[in-house]
Tab-separated table of C-alpha atoms in Angstrom:
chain	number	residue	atom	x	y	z
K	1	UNK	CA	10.975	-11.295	10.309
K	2	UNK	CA	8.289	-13.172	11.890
K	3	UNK	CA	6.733	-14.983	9.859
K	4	UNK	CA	8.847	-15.084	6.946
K	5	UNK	CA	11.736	-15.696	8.589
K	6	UNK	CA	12.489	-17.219	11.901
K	7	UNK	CA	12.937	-15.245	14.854
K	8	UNK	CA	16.326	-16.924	15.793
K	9	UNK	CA	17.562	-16.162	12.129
K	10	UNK	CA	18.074	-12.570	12.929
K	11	UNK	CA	20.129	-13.256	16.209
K	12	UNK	CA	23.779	-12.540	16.334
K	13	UNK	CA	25.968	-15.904	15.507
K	14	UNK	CA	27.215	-15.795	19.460
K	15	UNK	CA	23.490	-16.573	20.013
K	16	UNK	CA	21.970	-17.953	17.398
K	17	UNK	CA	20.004	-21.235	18.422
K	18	UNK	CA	19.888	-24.360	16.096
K	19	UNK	CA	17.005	-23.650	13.634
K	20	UNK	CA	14.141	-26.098	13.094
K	21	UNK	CA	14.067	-27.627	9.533
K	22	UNK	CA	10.755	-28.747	9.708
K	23	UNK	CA	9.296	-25.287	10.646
K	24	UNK	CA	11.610	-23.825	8.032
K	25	UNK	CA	10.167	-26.134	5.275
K	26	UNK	CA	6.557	-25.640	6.602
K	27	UNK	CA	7.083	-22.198	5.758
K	28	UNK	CA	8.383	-23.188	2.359
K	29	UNK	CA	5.406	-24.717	1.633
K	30	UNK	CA	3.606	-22.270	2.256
K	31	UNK	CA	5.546	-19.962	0.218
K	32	UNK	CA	5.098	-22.373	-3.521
K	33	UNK	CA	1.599	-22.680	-2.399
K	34	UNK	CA	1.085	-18.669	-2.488
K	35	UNK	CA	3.132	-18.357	-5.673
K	36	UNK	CA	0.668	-21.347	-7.129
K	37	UNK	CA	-2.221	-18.785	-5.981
K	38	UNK	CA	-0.902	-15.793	-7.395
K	39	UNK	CA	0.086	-16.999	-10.550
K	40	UNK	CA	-3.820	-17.829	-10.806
K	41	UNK	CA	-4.503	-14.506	-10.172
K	42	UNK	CA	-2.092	-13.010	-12.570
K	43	UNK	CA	-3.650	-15.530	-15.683
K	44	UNK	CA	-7.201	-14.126	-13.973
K	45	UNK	CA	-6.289	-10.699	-14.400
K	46	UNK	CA	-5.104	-10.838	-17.704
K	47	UNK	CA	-7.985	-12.773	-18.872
K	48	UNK	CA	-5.705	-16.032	-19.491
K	49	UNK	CA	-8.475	-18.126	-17.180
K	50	UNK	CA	-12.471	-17.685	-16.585
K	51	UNK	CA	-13.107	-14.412	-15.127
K	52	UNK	CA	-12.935	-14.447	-11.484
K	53	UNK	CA	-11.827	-18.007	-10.942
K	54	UNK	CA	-8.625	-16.748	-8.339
K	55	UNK	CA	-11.451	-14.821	-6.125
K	56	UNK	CA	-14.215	-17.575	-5.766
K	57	UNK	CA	-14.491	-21.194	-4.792
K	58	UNK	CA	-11.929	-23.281	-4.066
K	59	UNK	CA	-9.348	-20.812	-4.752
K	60	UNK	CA	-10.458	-18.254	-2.428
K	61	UNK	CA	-10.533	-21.023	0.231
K	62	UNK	CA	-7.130	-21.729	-0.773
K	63	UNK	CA	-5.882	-18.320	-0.595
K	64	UNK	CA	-7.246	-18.045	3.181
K	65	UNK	CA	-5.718	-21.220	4.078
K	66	UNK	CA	-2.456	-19.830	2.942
K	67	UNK	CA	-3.235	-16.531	4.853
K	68	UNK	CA	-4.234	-18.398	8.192
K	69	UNK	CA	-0.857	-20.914	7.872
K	70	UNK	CA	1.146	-17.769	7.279
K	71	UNK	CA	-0.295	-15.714	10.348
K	72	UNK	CA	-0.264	-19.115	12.326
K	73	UNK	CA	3.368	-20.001	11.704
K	74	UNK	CA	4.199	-15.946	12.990
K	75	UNK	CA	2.507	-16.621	16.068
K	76	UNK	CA	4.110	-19.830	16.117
K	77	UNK	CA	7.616	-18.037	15.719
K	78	UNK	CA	7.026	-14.769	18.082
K	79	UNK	CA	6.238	-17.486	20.760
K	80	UNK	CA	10.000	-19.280	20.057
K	81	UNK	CA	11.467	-15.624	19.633
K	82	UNK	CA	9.900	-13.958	23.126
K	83	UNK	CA	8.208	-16.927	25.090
K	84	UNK	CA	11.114	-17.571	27.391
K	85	UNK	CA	12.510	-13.712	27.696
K	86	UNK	CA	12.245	-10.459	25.841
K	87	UNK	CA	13.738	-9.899	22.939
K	88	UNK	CA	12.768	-6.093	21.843
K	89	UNK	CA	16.256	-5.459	19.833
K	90	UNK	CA	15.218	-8.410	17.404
K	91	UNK	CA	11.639	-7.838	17.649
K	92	UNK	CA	11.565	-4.099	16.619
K	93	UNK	CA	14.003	-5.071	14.031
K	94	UNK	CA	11.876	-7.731	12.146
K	95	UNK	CA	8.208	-5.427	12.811
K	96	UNK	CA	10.596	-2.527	11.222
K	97	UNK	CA	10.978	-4.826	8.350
K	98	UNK	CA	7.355	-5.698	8.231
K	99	UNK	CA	6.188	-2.328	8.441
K	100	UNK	CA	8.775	-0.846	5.610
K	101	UNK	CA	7.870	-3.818	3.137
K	102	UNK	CA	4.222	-3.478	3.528
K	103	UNK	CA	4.180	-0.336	2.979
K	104	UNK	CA	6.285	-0.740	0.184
K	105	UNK	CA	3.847	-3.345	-1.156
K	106	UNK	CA	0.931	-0.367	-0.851
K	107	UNK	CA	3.215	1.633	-2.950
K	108	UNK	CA	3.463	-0.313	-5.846
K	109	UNK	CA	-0.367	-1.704	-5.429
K	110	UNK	CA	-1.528	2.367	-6.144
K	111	UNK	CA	0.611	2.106	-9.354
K	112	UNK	CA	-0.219	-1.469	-10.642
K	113	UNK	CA	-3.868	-1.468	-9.243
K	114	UNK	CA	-5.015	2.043	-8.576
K	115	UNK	CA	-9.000	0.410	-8.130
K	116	UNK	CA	-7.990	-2.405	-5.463
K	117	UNK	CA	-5.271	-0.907	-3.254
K	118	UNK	CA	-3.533	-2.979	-0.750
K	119	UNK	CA	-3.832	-0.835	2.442
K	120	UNK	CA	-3.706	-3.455	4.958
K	121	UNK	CA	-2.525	-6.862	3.213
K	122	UNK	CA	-1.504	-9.842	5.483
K	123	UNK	CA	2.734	-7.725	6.479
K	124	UNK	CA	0.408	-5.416	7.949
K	125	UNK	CA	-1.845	-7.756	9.393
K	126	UNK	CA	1.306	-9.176	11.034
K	127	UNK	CA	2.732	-6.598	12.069
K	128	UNK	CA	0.079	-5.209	14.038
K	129	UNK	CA	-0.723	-8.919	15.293
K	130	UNK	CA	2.733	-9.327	16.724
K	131	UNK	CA	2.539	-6.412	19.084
K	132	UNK	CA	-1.085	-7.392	20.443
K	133	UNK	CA	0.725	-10.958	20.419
K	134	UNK	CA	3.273	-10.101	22.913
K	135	UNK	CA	0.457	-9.398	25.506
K	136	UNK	CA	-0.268	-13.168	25.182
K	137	UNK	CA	2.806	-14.924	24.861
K	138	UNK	CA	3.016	-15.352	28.703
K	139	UNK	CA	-0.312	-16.131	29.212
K	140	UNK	CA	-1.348	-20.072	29.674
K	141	UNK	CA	-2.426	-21.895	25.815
K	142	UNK	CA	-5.649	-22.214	26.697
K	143	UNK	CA	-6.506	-18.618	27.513
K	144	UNK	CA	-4.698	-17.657	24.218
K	145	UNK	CA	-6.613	-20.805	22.147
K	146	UNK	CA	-9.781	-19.481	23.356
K	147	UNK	CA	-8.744	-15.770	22.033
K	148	UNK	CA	-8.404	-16.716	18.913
K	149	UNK	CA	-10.992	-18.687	18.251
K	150	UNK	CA	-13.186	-15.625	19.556
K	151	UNK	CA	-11.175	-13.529	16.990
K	152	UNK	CA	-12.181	-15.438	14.175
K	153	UNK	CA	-16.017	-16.167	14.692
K	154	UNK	CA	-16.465	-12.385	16.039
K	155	UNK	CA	-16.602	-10.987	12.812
K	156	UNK	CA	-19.052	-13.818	11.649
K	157	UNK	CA	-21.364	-12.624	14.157
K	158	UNK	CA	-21.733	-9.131	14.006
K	159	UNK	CA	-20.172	-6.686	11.105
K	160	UNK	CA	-20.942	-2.840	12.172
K	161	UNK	CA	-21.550	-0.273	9.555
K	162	UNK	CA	-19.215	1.591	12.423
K	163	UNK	CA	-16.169	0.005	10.367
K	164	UNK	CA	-16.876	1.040	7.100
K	165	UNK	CA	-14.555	3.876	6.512
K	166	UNK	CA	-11.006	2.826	5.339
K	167	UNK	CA	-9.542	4.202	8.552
K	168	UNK	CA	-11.277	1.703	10.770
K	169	UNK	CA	-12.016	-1.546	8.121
K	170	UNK	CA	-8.704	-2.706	9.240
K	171	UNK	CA	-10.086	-3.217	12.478
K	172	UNK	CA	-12.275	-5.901	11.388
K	173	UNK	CA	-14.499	-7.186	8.598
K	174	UNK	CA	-17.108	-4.536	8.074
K	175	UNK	CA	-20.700	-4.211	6.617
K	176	UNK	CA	-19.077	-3.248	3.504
K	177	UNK	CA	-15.522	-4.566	2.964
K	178	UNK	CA	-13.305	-2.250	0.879
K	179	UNK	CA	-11.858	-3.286	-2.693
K	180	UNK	CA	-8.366	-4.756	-2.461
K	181	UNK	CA	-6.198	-6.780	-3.604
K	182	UNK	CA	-5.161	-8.223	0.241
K	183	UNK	CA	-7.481	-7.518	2.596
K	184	UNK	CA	-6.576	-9.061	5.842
K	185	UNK	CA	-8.255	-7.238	8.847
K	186	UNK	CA	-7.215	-7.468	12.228
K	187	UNK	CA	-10.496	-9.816	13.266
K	188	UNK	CA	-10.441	-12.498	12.410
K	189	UNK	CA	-7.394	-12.829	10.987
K	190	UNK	CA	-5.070	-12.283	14.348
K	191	UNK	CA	-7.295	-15.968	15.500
K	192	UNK	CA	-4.522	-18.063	13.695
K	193	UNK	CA	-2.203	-16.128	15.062
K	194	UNK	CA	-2.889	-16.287	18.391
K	195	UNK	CA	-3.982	-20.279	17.859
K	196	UNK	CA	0.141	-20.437	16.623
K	197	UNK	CA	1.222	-18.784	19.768
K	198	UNK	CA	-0.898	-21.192	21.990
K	199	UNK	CA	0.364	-24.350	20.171
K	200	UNK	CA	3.691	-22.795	20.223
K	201	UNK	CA	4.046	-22.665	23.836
K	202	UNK	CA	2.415	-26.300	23.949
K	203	UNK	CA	4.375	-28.428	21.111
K	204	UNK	CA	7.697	-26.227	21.048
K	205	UNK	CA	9.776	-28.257	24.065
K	206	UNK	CA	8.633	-31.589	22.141
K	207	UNK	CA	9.886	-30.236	18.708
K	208	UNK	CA	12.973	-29.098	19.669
K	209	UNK	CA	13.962	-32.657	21.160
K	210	UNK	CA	11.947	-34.916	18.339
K	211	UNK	CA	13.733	-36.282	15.361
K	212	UNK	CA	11.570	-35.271	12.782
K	213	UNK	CA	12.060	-34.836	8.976
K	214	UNK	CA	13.869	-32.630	7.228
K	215	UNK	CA	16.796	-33.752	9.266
K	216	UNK	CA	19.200	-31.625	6.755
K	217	UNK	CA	18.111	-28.895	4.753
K	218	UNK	CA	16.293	-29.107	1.034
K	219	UNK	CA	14.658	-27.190	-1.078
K	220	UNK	CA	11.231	-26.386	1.112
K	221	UNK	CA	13.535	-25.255	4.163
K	222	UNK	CA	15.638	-23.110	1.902
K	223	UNK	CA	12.839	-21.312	0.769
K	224	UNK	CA	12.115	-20.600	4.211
K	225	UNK	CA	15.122	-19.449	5.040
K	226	UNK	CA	14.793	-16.736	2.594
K	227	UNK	CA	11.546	-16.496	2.499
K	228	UNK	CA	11.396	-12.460	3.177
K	229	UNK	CA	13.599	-12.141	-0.430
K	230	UNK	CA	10.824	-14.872	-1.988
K	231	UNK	CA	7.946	-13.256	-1.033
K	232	UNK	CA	8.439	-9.874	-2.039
K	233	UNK	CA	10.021	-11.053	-5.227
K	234	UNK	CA	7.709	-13.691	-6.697
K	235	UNK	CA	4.745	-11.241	-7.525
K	236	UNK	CA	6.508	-9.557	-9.419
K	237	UNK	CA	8.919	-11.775	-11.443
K	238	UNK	CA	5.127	-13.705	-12.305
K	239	UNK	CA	3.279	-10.747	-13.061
K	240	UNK	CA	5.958	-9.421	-15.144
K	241	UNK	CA	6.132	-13.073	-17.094
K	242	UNK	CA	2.600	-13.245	-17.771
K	243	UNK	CA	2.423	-9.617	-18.812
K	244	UNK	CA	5.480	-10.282	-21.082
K	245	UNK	CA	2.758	-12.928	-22.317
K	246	UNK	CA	0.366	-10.877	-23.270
K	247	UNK	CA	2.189	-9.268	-26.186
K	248	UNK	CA	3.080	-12.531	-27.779
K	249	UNK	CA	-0.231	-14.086	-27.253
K	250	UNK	CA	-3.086	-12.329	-26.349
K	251	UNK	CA	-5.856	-13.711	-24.219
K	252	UNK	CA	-9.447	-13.731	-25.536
K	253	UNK	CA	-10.946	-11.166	-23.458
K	254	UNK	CA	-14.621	-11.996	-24.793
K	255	UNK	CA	-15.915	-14.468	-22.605
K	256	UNK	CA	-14.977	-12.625	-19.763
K	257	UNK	CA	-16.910	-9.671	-20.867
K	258	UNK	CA	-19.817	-11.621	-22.229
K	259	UNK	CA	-20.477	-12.878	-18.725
K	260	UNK	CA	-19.868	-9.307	-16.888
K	261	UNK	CA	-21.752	-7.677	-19.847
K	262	UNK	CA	-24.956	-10.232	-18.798
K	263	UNK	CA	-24.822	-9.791	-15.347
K	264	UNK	CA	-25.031	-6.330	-14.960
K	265	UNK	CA	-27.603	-6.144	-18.296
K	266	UNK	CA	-29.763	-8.541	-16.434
K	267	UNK	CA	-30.344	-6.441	-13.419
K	268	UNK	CA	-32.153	-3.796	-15.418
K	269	UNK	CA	-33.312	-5.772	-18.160
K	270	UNK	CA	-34.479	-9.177	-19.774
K	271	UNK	CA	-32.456	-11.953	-19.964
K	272	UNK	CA	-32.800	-12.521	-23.872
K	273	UNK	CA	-32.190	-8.400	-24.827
K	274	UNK	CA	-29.225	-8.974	-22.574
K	275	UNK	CA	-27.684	-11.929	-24.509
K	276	UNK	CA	-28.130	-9.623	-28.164
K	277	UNK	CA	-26.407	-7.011	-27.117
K	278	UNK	CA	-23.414	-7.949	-25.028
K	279	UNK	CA	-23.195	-10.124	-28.386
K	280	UNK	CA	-23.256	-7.165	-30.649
K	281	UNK	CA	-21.498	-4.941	-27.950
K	282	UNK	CA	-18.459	-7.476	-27.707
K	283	UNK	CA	-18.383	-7.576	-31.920
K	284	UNK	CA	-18.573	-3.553	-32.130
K	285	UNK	CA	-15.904	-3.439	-29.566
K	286	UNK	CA	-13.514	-5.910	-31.277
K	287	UNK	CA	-13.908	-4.282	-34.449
K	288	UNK	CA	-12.937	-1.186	-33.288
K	289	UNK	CA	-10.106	-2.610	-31.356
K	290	UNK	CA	-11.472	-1.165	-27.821
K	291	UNK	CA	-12.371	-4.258	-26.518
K	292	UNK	CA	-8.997	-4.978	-24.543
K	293	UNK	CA	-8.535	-1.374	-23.773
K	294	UNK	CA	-11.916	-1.321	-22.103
K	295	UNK	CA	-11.468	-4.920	-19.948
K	296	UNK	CA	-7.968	-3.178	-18.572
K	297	UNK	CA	-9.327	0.286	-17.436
K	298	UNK	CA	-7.030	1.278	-20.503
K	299	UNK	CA	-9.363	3.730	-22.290
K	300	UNK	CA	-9.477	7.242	-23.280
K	301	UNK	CA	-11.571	10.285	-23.098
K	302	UNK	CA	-11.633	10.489	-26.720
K	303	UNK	CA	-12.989	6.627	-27.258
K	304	UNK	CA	-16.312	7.407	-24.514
K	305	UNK	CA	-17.509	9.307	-27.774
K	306	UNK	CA	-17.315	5.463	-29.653
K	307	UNK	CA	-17.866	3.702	-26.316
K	308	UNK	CA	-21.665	5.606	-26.602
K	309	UNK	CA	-21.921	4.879	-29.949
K	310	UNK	CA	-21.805	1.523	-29.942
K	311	UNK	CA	-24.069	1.051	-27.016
K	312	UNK	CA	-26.672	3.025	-28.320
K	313	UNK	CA	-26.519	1.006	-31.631
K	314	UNK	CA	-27.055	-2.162	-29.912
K	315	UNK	CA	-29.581	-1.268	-27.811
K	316	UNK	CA	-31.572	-0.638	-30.948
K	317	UNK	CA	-30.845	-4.107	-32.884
């Protein structure tokens, strides 16, 4: 797999090339610092944590700098894999993997979270960068540098309306980015990519020579050695834990509808009106225990008769 495991992992043990610890543990890095993210977003969408903290701020530059390292280490790898001479058996193997586990990924995204689907997460984003990548890893590093820097400020520069529809968004960032969960378009997201391939074909004679740490293998380069097993299995082993959470101790869901309560109160109304009743709203809501069923998506087409009620009581109080 390319980025989440080597290229030279999946060749045959007659040619299988001495493997790079320090890439390997790069990787493994990368991997602990994703499951660090995610576990964030798992206490966010449970309502363990302020509401939105995983999506804004420093985490959400976190969570792209783990996107770009991932997409840049692939680039880096499809270079090691195909710089020298083609190598279609192994590479259609590893995009077949990408492809099946993405899509796998999508599958389970429309069960867990029908509202933010995962249509084209960062496997896809890889998969369809590593075939555009092959057209580059001939090419000389500074043509390919230059590419991807233009892939990543395009989008900053102009964002159609043209890619709005779900069919196309993939293509690049659009006017009006669709809800999900991992949304990784092609631009700009196939820069780092192509940045990885370019310092691949410009640092990879030096590290294979250099004696540079991990000499031996630890804990990081295990990790990504595996990481393909690790990457599709974390998510779910965490969400799973903190779900399991949840019905021993349950998170107090009213700050986090106190402050969506206000924000969308105060774009029709006052401030002060919109303090008293997401106050009386949240205490209504508690009382008759719809409170957590309403912050999940959880409720019912018998409690919208309840849901009413109490809204139109405190809009009167």
């Amino acid at each position: 797999m390319t980025i989440l495991n080597a290229p030279n992992a999946l060749s045959t043990k007659k040619t299988q090339r001495p493997r790079i610890h320090i890439l390997d543990a790069v990787r493994g890095i990368a991997l602990i610092a994703m499951a660090i993210y995610h576990f964030t977003w798992d206490l966010d969408h449970f309502g363990y944590v302020e509401p939105g903290l995983s999506t804004r701020g420093g985490f959400a530059i976190f969570a792209h700098a783990i996107a770009a390292s991932f997409l840049f280490i692939a680039g880096y790898s499809l270079y090691m894999a195909h710089g020298r001479e083609w190598r279609m058996r192994s590479f259609l193997k590893r995009l077949a993997i990408l492809i099946v586990a993405g899509a796998a990924i999508t599958v389970v995204s429309i069960i867990t979270t029908p509202n933010a689907i995962i249509y084209f997460g960062i496997l896809q984003a890889i998969a369809v960068s590593s075939i555009i990548g092959l057209a580059f890893v001939r090419l000389p590093a500074p043509i390919t540098l230059v590419a991807g820097i233009a892939a990543i400020a395009l989008p900053f520069i102009t964002r159609p309306e043209f890619f709005d529809p779900r069919y196309l968004a993939w293509i690049t960032m659009p006017a009006h980015p669709p809800v999900s969960n991992d949304y990784v378009p092609l631009l700009p997201w196939i820069g780092p990519f192509l940045i990885g391939i370019a310092a691949s074909r410009v640092t990879l004679p030096w590290l294979k020579t250099a004696s540079l740490w991990p000499q031996r293998e630890n804990g990081f380069t295990f990790l990504g050695r595996h990481s393909l097993i690790f990457y599709l299995l974390h998510q779910p082993v965490l969400f799973g834990l903190v779900y399991i959470a949840t019905l021993f101790v349950q998170p107090d869901l009213g700050p986090a509808y106190l402050s969506g309560c206000q924000t969308a109160c105060e774009a029709s109304d006052s401030a002060a009106f919109c303090t008293s009743y997401c106050s009386c709203t949240r205490d209504k809501l508690e009382e008759a225990k719809l409170l957590t069923p309403l912050m999940r998506d959880e409720t019912t087409d018998g409690d919208a008769i309840r849901l009413n009620q109490i809204a139109m009581m405190c809009s009167v109080n």
